[in-house]
């Protein structure tokens, strides 16, 4: 029987919700590219419940414990005395989420001789040292597509809130003001602007599709070009690199995975090539943008706004400068953890576990590392090495 350590974010401050704002979730048949939804043999939760925090346990407790496995669920993940570190010693499976990442560093992996499977209940397995997983024969899997549309919606929301100066205007209402001029002196229309995405994968393409009706000029860069009919349908301009694209854009959104090619991509040099007063929205990974360079660009006016929900480290310490920099619209890492997304990533995690315990192959689109090499979706989007 296996020990499974599941690292999840804390429950709400007032405890587990007793009621929810809505009575259910829309039923989706398929993802936009035709990929089938997570399809475990069963689920022990009601879609629409809070599953991603400790008390929700991703809806896995009955399934795992009924089979005799040991399930440890904790939010305590920092430092050598953390529950995660102590339980890792004999864990076979670690489940974690990008929102509250259990950083599986090479040091931690070296101290976990039984570890065979690391599951990301979400998308983005950069919190796992993939090179160490390759070297130790650990399988890494994630629930591809589960929250891509959730993030795309968040990106569109953030672009509009920055360009239209929504959050400061809302703050004037909370402060009992009616300060029209204060609100509008930084407010613009998105219409007619040039908007570009770094990467046009599941999220990036969904952002482009959602922005098309706003009558903007759409740009993208990616390692591979989209089909010509998609470029023509959306009126896309392709650029061979971010460096070629960003000087042309009023708004840039980052939708690439964090790996050696993208780490620190938005540094002082690249930011300086952007139009003065451009907006940058990063819901991909905090480390793709240089933390202090972003602060400098906002202070100088080179960037008119920055928003996103990804930080490094996570949770961000109270002193993290992105909490207090000017003209930002940051949220904690929430875009991919709506109640809608939770139902999908909980079901996808269960599907991966069922495959693992039944000795059936995990779907290729969920695989990041297997058999000592990048595999499936991982072979496509990540690069090996540190
Ligand atoms: P996809 O794998 O569908 O798309 C990623 C795209 O990035 C691929 O088209 C890939 O290219 C491209 N890419 C990789 N490296 C580069 C590069 N150096 N320059 C340009 N493009 C590059 O993933 P998703 O769209 O679903 O997710 C993207 C990322 O968003 C995730 O890796 C994760 O980090 C983040 N994310 C954030 C969430 C949140 O809650 N904030 C939730 C979900 C994801 P190609 O395939 O052609 O090689």
Coordinates of C-alpha atoms and ligand atoms in Angstrom, one line a residue:
X1 CA 0.0 0.0 0.0
X2 CA 1.3 3.5 -0.9
X3 CA 1.7 6.6 1.1
X4 CA 0.4 9.7 -0.7
X5 CA 1.3 13.2 0.5
X6 CA -1.0 15.9 -0.8
X7 CA 0.1 19.5 -0.3
X8 CA -2.8 21.9 -0.6
X9 CA -3.6 25.5 0.3
X10 CA -5.2 26.4 3.6
X11 CA -8.9 26.4 4.2
X12 CA -10.7 29.8 4.2
X13 CA -10.1 32.0 7.2
X14 CA -13.7 31.3 8.4
X15 CA -13.5 27.6 7.8
X16 CA -14.9 25.4 5.1
X17 CA -17.8 27.0 3.3
X18 CA -21.3 25.8 4.4
X19 CA -23.0 27.2 1.3
X20 CA -21.8 28.3 -2.1
X21 CA -22.7 31.3 -4.3
X22 CA -24.1 29.1 -7.0
X23 CA -25.9 25.7 -7.1
X24 CA -23.8 23.9 -9.7
X25 CA -21.4 24.1 -12.6
X26 CA -22.1 24.1 -16.3
X27 CA -21.4 20.7 -17.8
X28 CA -18.6 20.8 -20.5
X29 CA -18.4 18.0 -23.0
X30 CA -14.9 18.5 -24.3
X31 CA -12.0 21.0 -24.3
X32 CA -11.9 23.4 -27.3
X33 CA -9.3 21.3 -29.2
X34 CA -11.4 18.2 -28.7
X35 CA -9.4 16.7 -25.8
X36 CA -11.7 14.7 -23.6
X37 CA -12.5 15.9 -20.1
X38 CA -10.9 14.1 -17.1
X39 CA -12.6 10.7 -17.0
X40 CA -11.9 8.8 -13.7
X41 CA -14.0 5.7 -13.0
X42 CA -15.7 7.5 -10.2
X43 CA -15.6 10.7 -8.1
X44 CA -16.4 11.2 -4.4
X45 CA -17.2 15.0 -4.5
X46 CA -19.9 17.3 -5.8
X47 CA -18.5 19.6 -8.6
X48 CA -18.7 23.2 -7.4
X49 CA -17.4 22.4 -3.9
X50 CA -14.1 23.7 -2.5
X51 CA -11.7 20.8 -3.3
X52 CA -8.3 22.5 -3.6
X53 CA -7.8 23.4 0.1
X54 CA -6.8 21.0 2.9
X55 CA -10.3 20.0 4.0
X56 CA -11.3 19.3 0.4
X57 CA -8.4 16.9 -0.1
X58 CA -9.1 17.0 -3.9
X59 CA -12.0 14.6 -3.1
X60 CA -9.5 11.7 -2.9
X61 CA -9.8 10.6 0.8
X62 CA -12.5 7.9 0.4
X63 CA -11.0 6.5 -2.8
X64 CA -7.5 6.2 -1.4
X65 CA -8.3 5.1 2.1
X66 CA -10.9 2.5 1.0
X67 CA -8.0 0.8 -0.9
X68 CA -5.8 0.8 2.2
X69 CA -3.5 3.6 1.1
X70 CA -2.3 6.3 3.6
X71 CA -3.2 9.8 2.6
X72 CA -1.5 12.8 4.3
X73 CA -3.0 16.2 3.5
X74 CA -1.1 19.3 4.6
X75 CA -0.5 22.9 3.8
X76 CA 2.8 22.8 5.8
X77 CA 5.5 22.8 3.2
X78 CA 8.3 25.1 4.1
X79 CA 11.6 24.2 5.8
X80 CA 13.1 20.9 7.1
X81 CA 10.6 20.5 9.9
X82 CA 7.6 20.9 7.7
X83 CA 5.1 18.1 7.5
X84 CA 6.0 17.7 3.8
X85 CA 9.7 17.2 4.6
X86 CA 8.9 14.7 7.3
X87 CA 6.4 12.7 5.3
X88 CA 8.5 12.7 2.2
X89 CA 10.9 10.1 3.7
X90 CA 8.6 7.2 2.8
X91 CA 6.1 8.8 0.4
X92 CA 5.5 7.1 -3.0
X93 CA 3.4 9.8 -4.4
X94 CA 3.4 13.6 -3.9
X95 CA 0.4 15.7 -5.1
X96 CA 0.8 19.4 -5.2
X97 CA -0.6 22.5 -6.9
X98 CA 1.1 25.5 -8.5
X99 CA -1.1 27.8 -6.4
X100 CA 0.6 26.4 -3.2
X101 CA 3.6 24.6 -4.6
X102 CA 5.5 21.9 -2.8
X103 CA 8.8 22.7 -4.3
X104 CA 10.3 19.3 -5.1
X105 CA 13.9 20.4 -5.3
X106 CA 16.8 18.1 -6.1
X107 CA 17.6 18.0 -2.3
X108 CA 14.1 17.0 -1.4
X109 CA 14.0 14.3 -4.1
X110 CA 17.3 12.9 -2.9
X111 CA 15.7 12.5 0.6
X112 CA 12.7 10.7 -0.8
X113 CA 13.9 7.2 -1.9
X114 CA 10.4 5.8 -2.4
X115 CA 9.1 8.7 -4.4
X116 CA 7.8 7.4 -7.8
X117 CA 5.1 9.8 -8.9
X118 CA 4.7 13.6 -8.6
X119 CA 1.3 14.8 -9.7
X120 CA 0.5 18.5 -10.3
X121 CA -3.2 19.0 -9.6
X122 CA -3.2 21.8 -12.2
X123 CA -0.9 22.8 -15.0
X124 CA 2.8 23.7 -14.8
X125 CA 5.2 21.3 -13.1
X126 CA 8.1 23.7 -12.8
X127 CA 7.9 23.4 -9.0
X128 CA 9.4 20.0 -9.5
X129 CA 13.1 19.8 -10.4
X130 CA 12.4 18.0 -13.6
X131 CA 16.1 17.2 -14.2
X132 CA 16.2 15.5 -10.8
X133 CA 13.0 13.7 -11.5
X134 CA 14.5 12.4 -14.8
X135 CA 17.6 11.3 -12.9
X136 CA 15.7 9.5 -10.2
X137 CA 13.2 7.8 -12.6
X138 CA 10.2 9.7 -11.1
X139 CA 7.1 10.0 -13.2
X140 CA 5.7 13.6 -13.3
X141 CA 2.2 14.2 -14.5
X142 CA -0.2 17.1 -14.6
X143 CA -3.8 17.7 -15.6
X144 CA -3.3 19.3 -19.0
X145 CA -6.1 21.7 -20.1
X146 CA -7.9 21.5 -16.7
X147 CA -7.6 25.3 -16.1
X148 CA -6.4 26.8 -19.3
X149 CA -9.7 28.5 -20.0
X150 CA -9.9 29.6 -16.4
X151 CA -6.6 31.4 -16.8
X152 CA -7.5 32.8 -20.2
X153 CA -10.6 34.5 -18.7
X154 CA -8.4 35.9 -15.9
X155 CA -5.9 37.3 -18.5
X156 CA -8.7 39.1 -20.4
X157 CA -10.1 40.5 -17.1
X158 CA -6.6 41.8 -16.1
X159 CA -5.9 43.4 -19.4
X160 CA -9.2 45.2 -19.3
X161 CA -8.8 46.2 -15.6
X162 CA -5.3 47.7 -16.3
X163 CA -6.1 49.5 -19.5
X164 CA -9.4 50.9 -18.1
X165 CA -8.0 51.7 -14.7
X166 CA -10.7 49.6 -13.0
X167 CA -9.1 48.8 -9.6
X168 CA -8.3 52.5 -8.7
X169 CA -11.8 53.5 -9.8
X170 CA -13.3 50.8 -7.6
X171 CA -11.1 52.0 -4.7
X172 CA -12.6 55.5 -5.0
X173 CA -16.1 54.0 -4.5
X174 CA -14.9 52.1 -1.4
X175 CA -13.5 55.3 -0.1
X176 CA -16.9 57.1 -0.6
X177 CA -15.5 59.2 -3.4
X178 CA -16.9 60.3 -6.8
X179 CA -13.6 61.4 -8.2
X180 CA -14.2 61.1 -11.9
X181 CA -11.0 62.9 -13.0
X182 CA -8.8 60.8 -10.7
X183 CA -10.3 57.7 -12.1
X184 CA -10.2 58.5 -15.8
X185 CA -6.8 60.3 -16.0
X186 CA -5.2 56.8 -16.5
X187 CA -8.1 55.1 -18.3
X188 CA -8.1 54.1 -22.0
X189 CA -10.0 51.9 -24.4
X190 CA -8.5 48.6 -25.5
X191 CA -10.0 49.0 -29.0
X192 CA -7.3 49.6 -31.6
X193 CA -4.4 48.6 -29.4
X194 CA -1.8 46.0 -30.4
X195 CA -1.9 43.0 -28.1
X196 CA 0.6 40.2 -28.2
X197 CA 1.0 36.9 -26.4
X198 CA 4.3 35.2 -25.6
X199 CA 3.2 31.6 -26.5
X200 CA 0.0 30.6 -28.2
X201 CA -0.6 27.2 -26.6
X202 CA -3.9 26.3 -24.9
X203 CA -4.0 29.5 -22.8
X204 CA -2.4 31.9 -25.2
X205 CA -4.7 30.9 -28.1
X206 CA -7.7 31.1 -25.9
X207 CA -6.7 34.6 -24.9
X208 CA -6.3 35.6 -28.6
X209 CA -9.8 34.1 -29.4
X210 CA -11.4 36.0 -26.5
X211 CA -9.8 39.3 -27.5
X212 CA -10.6 39.1 -31.2
X213 CA -14.1 40.8 -30.7
X214 CA -12.5 43.8 -29.1
X215 CA -11.2 45.0 -32.5
X216 CA -7.6 44.9 -31.5
X217 CA -4.5 44.0 -33.5
X218 CA -3.4 40.5 -32.4
X219 CA 0.3 39.4 -32.3
X220 CA 2.0 36.2 -31.1
X221 CA 5.3 34.5 -30.8
X222 CA 5.7 30.7 -30.1
X223 CA 8.2 28.0 -30.8
X224 CA 5.9 26.7 -33.5
X225 CA 3.5 28.7 -35.8
X226 CA -0.2 28.2 -35.6
X227 CA -2.0 26.7 -38.6
X228 CA -2.4 29.3 -41.4
X229 CA -6.2 29.1 -41.2
X230 CA -6.1 30.1 -37.5
X231 CA -3.7 33.0 -38.2
X232 CA -6.0 34.2 -40.9
X233 CA -9.3 33.7 -38.9
X234 CA -7.9 35.7 -36.0
X235 CA -5.8 38.2 -38.1
X236 CA -2.7 37.2 -36.2
X237 CA 0.8 38.7 -36.8
X238 CA 3.5 36.1 -36.0
X239 CA 6.9 37.2 -34.7
X240 CA 9.9 34.8 -34.4
X241 CA 10.7 35.9 -30.9
X242 CA 9.5 37.9 -27.9
X243 CA 12.2 40.4 -28.7
X244 CA 10.8 40.9 -32.1
X245 CA 7.2 41.2 -30.9
X246 CA 7.1 43.3 -27.8
X247 CA 8.3 46.6 -29.3
X248 CA 5.1 46.5 -31.5
X249 CA 2.6 45.9 -28.7
X250 CA 0.6 48.1 -26.3
X251 CA -0.3 45.0 -24.2
X252 CA 1.8 41.9 -23.7
X253 CA 0.5 38.7 -22.1
X254 CA 2.8 35.9 -21.1
X255 CA 1.5 32.4 -21.5
X256 CA 4.6 30.2 -21.8
X257 CA 5.9 27.6 -19.4
X258 CA 8.8 28.4 -17.1
X259 CA 11.8 26.6 -18.2
X260 CA 15.4 27.5 -19.0
X261 CA 14.4 29.4 -22.2
X262 CA 11.9 31.6 -20.5
X263 CA 13.3 32.2 -17.0
X264 CA 13.9 36.0 -16.5
X265 CA 12.9 36.7 -20.1
X266 CA 11.3 40.0 -19.2
X267 CA 14.5 41.7 -17.8
X268 CA 15.5 45.4 -17.9
X269 CA 16.7 45.0 -21.5
X270 CA 13.5 43.5 -22.9
X271 CA 11.3 45.9 -20.9
X272 CA 13.2 48.8 -22.3
X273 CA 12.3 47.8 -25.8
X274 CA 8.6 47.9 -25.1
X275 CA 6.5 51.0 -26.0
X276 CA 6.5 53.6 -23.1
X277 CA 3.2 53.0 -21.2
X278 CA 2.8 49.4 -22.3
X279 CA 0.9 46.9 -20.1
X280 CA 2.3 43.5 -19.1
X281 CA 0.1 40.7 -17.8
X282 CA 1.8 37.5 -16.6
X283 CA -0.3 34.6 -15.4
X284 CA 2.3 32.1 -16.5
X285 CA 5.1 32.0 -13.9
X286 CA 6.6 34.8 -11.7
X287 CA 10.2 34.0 -12.6
X288 CA 9.6 34.7 -16.3
X289 CA 9.7 38.4 -15.3
X290 CA 12.6 39.9 -13.4
X291 CA 11.0 41.0 -10.1
X292 CA 13.0 44.2 -9.6
X293 CA 13.1 45.1 -13.3
X294 CA 9.2 45.1 -13.3
X295 CA 9.2 47.4 -10.3
X296 CA 11.7 49.8 -11.9
X297 CA 9.7 49.9 -15.2
X298 CA 6.4 50.7 -13.3
X299 CA 8.1 53.5 -11.3
X300 CA 9.7 55.1 -14.4
X301 CA 6.5 54.9 -16.4
X302 CA 8.0 52.5 -19.0
X303 CA 5.2 50.1 -18.0
X304 CA 1.8 51.7 -17.4
X305 CA 0.6 48.6 -15.5
X306 CA 1.5 45.1 -14.5
X307 CA -0.9 42.4 -13.5
X308 CA -0.8 38.6 -12.9
X309 CA -1.3 36.0 -10.3
X310 CA 2.1 34.3 -10.3
X311 CA 4.9 35.2 -7.9
X312 CA 8.2 33.7 -6.7
X313 CA 8.2 32.3 -4.1
X314 CA 4.7 31.3 -3.4
X315 CA 3.2 32.3 -1.0
X316 CA 4.8 35.7 -1.6
X317 CA 6.3 37.2 1.6
X318 CA 4.6 40.4 3.0
X319 CA 7.7 42.3 1.9
X320 CA 7.5 41.2 -1.8
X321 CA 7.8 44.4 -3.8
X322 CA 5.0 43.4 -6.2
X323 CA 2.5 43.9 -3.4
X324 CA 3.3 47.6 -3.2
X325 CA 4.6 48.7 -6.6
X326 CA 2.6 51.3 -8.4
X327 CA -0.1 50.6 -11.0
X328 CA -0.4 46.8 -10.4
X329 CA -3.4 44.6 -10.4
X330 CA -1.9 41.5 -8.8
X331 CA -3.9 38.7 -7.3
X332 CA -2.6 35.7 -5.3
X333 CA -2.3 32.6 -7.6
X334 CA -6.0 32.0 -8.1
X335 CA -6.7 32.2 -11.8
X336 CA -6.5 28.4 -12.3
X337 CA -8.3 27.5 -9.1
X338 CA -11.9 28.6 -9.6
X339 CA -14.4 26.1 -8.3
X340 CA -15.0 25.2 -11.9
X341 CA -11.3 24.4 -12.5
X342 CA -11.1 22.5 -9.2
X343 CA -13.7 20.0 -10.3
X344 CA -11.6 19.3 -13.4
X345 CA -8.2 19.0 -11.7
X346 CA -9.6 16.9 -8.9
X347 CA -11.1 14.5 -11.4
X348 CA -7.9 14.5 -13.5
X349 CA -5.8 13.7 -10.4
X350 CA -8.1 10.8 -9.6
X351 CA -7.8 9.6 -13.2
X352 CA -4.0 9.7 -13.0
X353 CA -4.1 7.8 -9.6
X354 CA -6.5 5.2 -11.0
X355 CA -4.1 4.6 -13.9
X356 CA -1.1 4.4 -11.6
X357 CA -2.6 1.8 -9.2
X358 CA -4.3 -0.2 -12.0
X359 CA -1.1 -0.4 -14.0
X360 CA -2.7 1.4 -16.9
X361 CA -0.8 4.0 -19.0
X362 CA -1.4 7.7 -18.0
X363 CA -2.6 9.6 -21.0
X364 CA 0.2 11.1 -23.0
X365 CA -1.2 14.6 -22.7
X366 CA -0.8 14.4 -18.9
X367 CA 2.8 13.2 -18.9
X368 CA 5.7 15.5 -18.3
X369 CA 8.5 13.0 -17.2
X370 CA 8.4 9.3 -17.5
X371 CA 11.1 6.6 -17.7
X372 CA 14.0 9.0 -17.1
X373 CA 13.1 11.5 -19.8
X374 CA 10.7 14.2 -20.7
X375 CA 7.6 12.6 -22.1
X376 CA 4.2 13.4 -23.6
X377 CA 3.2 17.1 -23.0
X378 CA 6.5 17.6 -21.2
X379 CA 8.6 16.6 -24.2
X380 CA 6.7 19.2 -26.2
X381 CA 6.8 22.2 -23.9
X382 CA 9.7 21.8 -21.5
X383 CA 13.5 21.5 -21.9
X384 CA 15.7 19.3 -19.8
X385 CA 18.5 20.7 -17.7
X386 CA 18.7 23.1 -14.8
Ligands
LIG1 P1 0.6 24.8 -23.4 O1 1.6 23.7 -23.3 O2 -0.7 24.5 -24.1 O3 1.2 26.0 -24.1 C1 2.5 26.5 -23.9 C2 3.0 27.1 -25.1 O4 4.3 27.7 -24.8 C3 3.3 26.0 -26.2 O5 2.7 26.5 -27.4 C4 4.9 26.1 -26.3 O6 5.4 25.9 -27.6 C5 5.1 27.6 -25.9 N1 6.5 27.8 -25.5 C6 7.3 27.1 -24.8 N2 8.5 27.8 -24.7 C7 8.4 28.9 -25.3 C8 9.3 30.0 -25.6 N3 10.5 30.0 -25.1 N4 8.8 31.0 -26.4 C9 7.6 31.0 -26.9 N5 6.7 30.0 -26.7 C10 7.1 29.0 -25.9 O7 0.3 25.3 -21.9 P2 -0.9 26.2 -21.4 O8 -1.2 27.2 -22.4 O9 -2.0 25.3 -20.8 O10 -0.2 26.8 -20.1 C11 1.0 27.7 -20.3 C12 1.6 28.0 -18.9 O11 0.7 28.7 -18.2 C13 1.8 26.7 -18.0 O12 3.1 26.1 -18.4 C14 1.9 27.3 -16.7 O13 3.1 27.8 -16.4 C15 0.9 28.5 -16.8 N6 -0.3 28.3 -16.1 C16 -0.7 29.1 -15.1 C17 -1.9 28.9 -14.4 C18 -2.3 29.8 -13.3 O14 -3.1 29.4 -12.5 N7 -1.9 31.1 -13.3 C19 -2.7 27.7 -14.6 C20 -2.3 26.9 -15.8 C21 -1.1 27.2 -16.5 P3 5.4 24.6 -28.4 O15 4.4 23.7 -27.8 O16 5.0 25.0 -29.7 O17 6.8 24.0 -28.2

